[in-house]
Amino acid sequence: FGDYARDMFRPTRAKLTLDGMVLPGDEFTGIHVASMSINLGNVVRFFGKADQAGLMNAIVGTPSPWGIARNLPRMARGAEMVGRNLLDRPCRELTMEATGDELLAPVIDGEIYRNLRSVAFRLGPRVRIPKVVAPVRH
């Protein structure tokens, strides 16, 4: 379990640019961007800023495990993440560029993309997703 935690919180060496602004630092333990919000039955809500038309929600920084734990109540309310070295804001583009010898291996929609020198995230065309409604039983 200890090895998993060390690997999970091992910083990614990268240059991050958010809407043209280069973020300070070159090591990040969390780099997250979403084009749609997530609401798990109003128990946990993330990426609420992605509900703004034409914007994604970026959450990036170097929060400690305790910093993440302190944000759990905020996550449950869908509130902005706060803390030292943590940025939670809407954006139009996030780019990552590997700065060390190790290449990037981001997880995108649940799949790992290995050996990337750089990657950019931007909104694509809007797609309507049909809502599935359970039939009413009488």
Short mmCIF file of C-alpha atoms in Angstrom, two decimals:
data_model
loop_
_atom_site.label_atom_id
_atom_site.label_comp_id
_atom_site.label_asym_id
_atom_site.label_seq_id
_atom_site.Cartn_x
_atom_site.Cartn_y
_atom_site.Cartn_z
CA PHE A 1 0.00 0.00 0.00
CA GLY A 2 2.90 2.33 0.80
CA ASP A 3 4.48 1.85 -2.63
CA TYR A 4 1.14 2.60 -4.30
CA ALA A 5 0.77 5.84 -2.28
CA ARG A 6 4.34 6.93 -3.09
CA ASP A 7 3.75 6.31 -6.78
CA MET A 8 0.34 8.00 -6.69
CA PHE A 9 1.73 11.18 -5.10
CA ARG A 10 5.02 11.22 -7.03
CA PRO A 11 5.20 14.60 -8.78
CA THR A 12 4.96 14.93 -12.53
CA ARG A 13 7.73 17.14 -13.92
CA ALA A 14 6.07 19.39 -16.46
CA LYS A 15 5.62 22.91 -17.71
CA LEU A 16 1.91 23.78 -17.44
CA THR A 17 0.26 26.56 -19.39
CA LEU A 18 -3.31 27.58 -18.60
CA ASP A 19 -4.91 29.90 -21.17
CA GLY A 20 -1.48 31.19 -22.16
CA MET A 21 -0.28 31.74 -18.57
CA VAL A 22 2.72 29.59 -17.56
CA LEU A 23 2.10 28.29 -14.05
CA PRO A 24 4.91 28.57 -11.50
CA GLY A 25 6.89 25.46 -10.65
CA ASP A 26 7.79 22.42 -12.68
CA GLU A 27 6.51 19.59 -10.44
CA PHE A 28 2.81 18.86 -9.92
CA THR A 29 1.14 16.10 -7.91
CA GLY A 30 -2.27 16.86 -9.39
CA ILE A 31 -3.12 17.89 -12.96
CA HIS A 32 -6.82 17.53 -13.70
CA VAL A 33 -9.01 19.06 -16.39
CA ALA A 34 -12.64 18.31 -17.25
CA SER A 35 -14.97 19.45 -19.99
CA MET A 36 -18.08 18.50 -18.01
CA SER A 37 -18.99 18.50 -14.35
CA ILE A 38 -19.38 15.33 -12.34
CA ASN A 39 -22.23 14.89 -9.88
CA LEU A 40 -22.45 11.55 -8.09
CA GLY A 41 -25.94 11.74 -6.61
CA ASN A 42 -25.22 15.07 -4.90
CA VAL A 43 -22.77 13.21 -2.62
CA VAL A 44 -19.60 14.19 -4.45
CA ARG A 45 -19.43 16.95 -7.05
CA PHE A 46 -16.37 17.93 -9.06
CA PHE A 47 -15.44 20.27 -11.87
CA GLY A 48 -18.48 22.55 -11.48
CA LYS A 49 -16.77 25.34 -13.43
CA ALA A 50 -17.06 23.16 -16.55
CA ASP A 51 -20.80 23.89 -16.52
CA GLN A 52 -19.99 27.35 -17.90
CA ALA A 53 -20.49 27.32 -21.67
CA GLY A 54 -17.21 27.19 -23.59
CA LEU A 55 -15.06 26.46 -20.52
CA MET A 56 -13.37 23.49 -18.89
CA ASN A 57 -12.43 23.21 -15.20
CA ALA A 58 -8.74 22.84 -14.34
CA ILE A 59 -7.56 21.74 -10.89
CA VAL A 60 -3.76 21.68 -10.70
CA GLY A 61 -1.08 21.97 -8.06
CA THR A 62 0.91 20.15 -5.43
CA PRO A 63 -1.57 19.44 -2.64
CA SER A 64 -0.47 17.14 0.15
CA PRO A 65 -2.60 14.10 1.03
CA TRP A 66 -3.81 16.13 4.06
CA GLY A 67 -4.64 19.06 1.79
CA ILE A 68 -6.80 16.76 -0.31
CA ALA A 69 -8.47 15.33 2.80
CA ARG A 70 -9.24 18.86 4.05
CA ASN A 71 -11.00 19.55 0.73
CA LEU A 72 -13.31 16.50 0.93
CA PRO A 73 -16.19 18.49 2.48
CA ARG A 74 -15.76 21.15 -0.22
CA MET A 75 -15.83 18.42 -2.88
CA ALA A 76 -19.06 17.06 -1.41
CA ARG A 77 -20.63 20.52 -1.72
CA GLY A 78 -19.21 21.13 -5.18
CA ALA A 79 -17.26 24.11 -3.82
CA GLU A 80 -13.94 25.36 -5.12
CA MET A 81 -10.86 23.46 -3.98
CA VAL A 82 -8.58 25.63 -1.83
CA GLY A 83 -5.10 25.34 -0.35
CA ARG A 84 -1.47 26.23 -0.76
CA ASN A 85 -0.14 25.47 -4.22
CA LEU A 86 -3.58 24.56 -5.57
CA LEU A 87 -5.43 26.26 -8.43
CA ASP A 88 -9.08 25.51 -9.27
CA ARG A 89 -10.35 27.66 -12.13
CA PRO A 90 -12.20 27.66 -15.43
CA CYS A 91 -10.09 27.62 -18.59
CA ARG A 92 -10.22 27.28 -22.36
CA GLU A 93 -6.92 25.41 -22.78
CA LEU A 94 -4.42 23.50 -20.65
CA THR A 95 -1.10 22.37 -22.11
CA MET A 96 1.49 20.11 -20.47
CA GLU A 97 5.07 19.65 -21.60
CA ALA A 98 7.48 17.18 -20.00
CA THR A 99 10.51 18.99 -18.57
CA GLY A 100 12.57 16.09 -17.23
CA ASP A 101 13.84 12.88 -18.75
CA GLU A 102 10.58 11.11 -17.93
CA LEU A 103 7.84 11.50 -20.53
CA LEU A 104 4.20 12.17 -19.66
CA ALA A 105 1.68 9.34 -19.17
CA PRO A 106 -1.68 11.08 -18.68
CA VAL A 107 -4.90 9.22 -18.04
CA ILE A 108 -7.52 10.50 -20.49
CA ASP A 109 -11.05 9.16 -20.12
CA GLY A 110 -9.73 6.16 -18.21
CA GLU A 111 -6.97 5.22 -20.67
CA ILE A 112 -3.23 5.74 -20.11
CA TYR A 113 -1.37 7.47 -22.96
CA ARG A 114 2.32 6.78 -22.43
CA ASN A 115 5.48 8.48 -23.68
CA LEU A 116 4.09 11.90 -24.58
CA ARG A 117 6.45 14.88 -24.68
CA SER A 118 3.50 17.30 -24.68
CA VAL A 119 -0.29 17.30 -24.76
CA ALA A 120 -2.94 20.04 -25.03
CA PHE A 121 -6.54 19.93 -23.84
CA ARG A 122 -9.14 22.14 -25.53
CA LEU A 123 -12.89 21.95 -25.88
CA GLY A 124 -14.12 20.24 -29.00
CA PRO A 125 -17.54 20.58 -30.54
CA ARG A 126 -20.53 20.40 -28.21
CA VAL A 127 -22.31 17.07 -28.34
CA ARG A 128 -25.81 16.53 -27.00
CA ILE A 129 -26.06 13.49 -24.76
CA PRO A 130 -29.53 11.95 -24.55
CA LYS A 131 -30.94 11.56 -21.07
CA VAL A 132 -32.22 8.10 -20.19
CA VAL A 133 -35.41 8.26 -18.16
CA ALA A 134 -36.75 5.22 -16.34
CA PRO A 135 -40.33 4.35 -17.27
CA VAL A 136 -43.01 5.36 -14.80
CA ARG A 137 -44.66 2.40 -13.12
CA HIS A 138 -48.33 2.61 -12.21
#
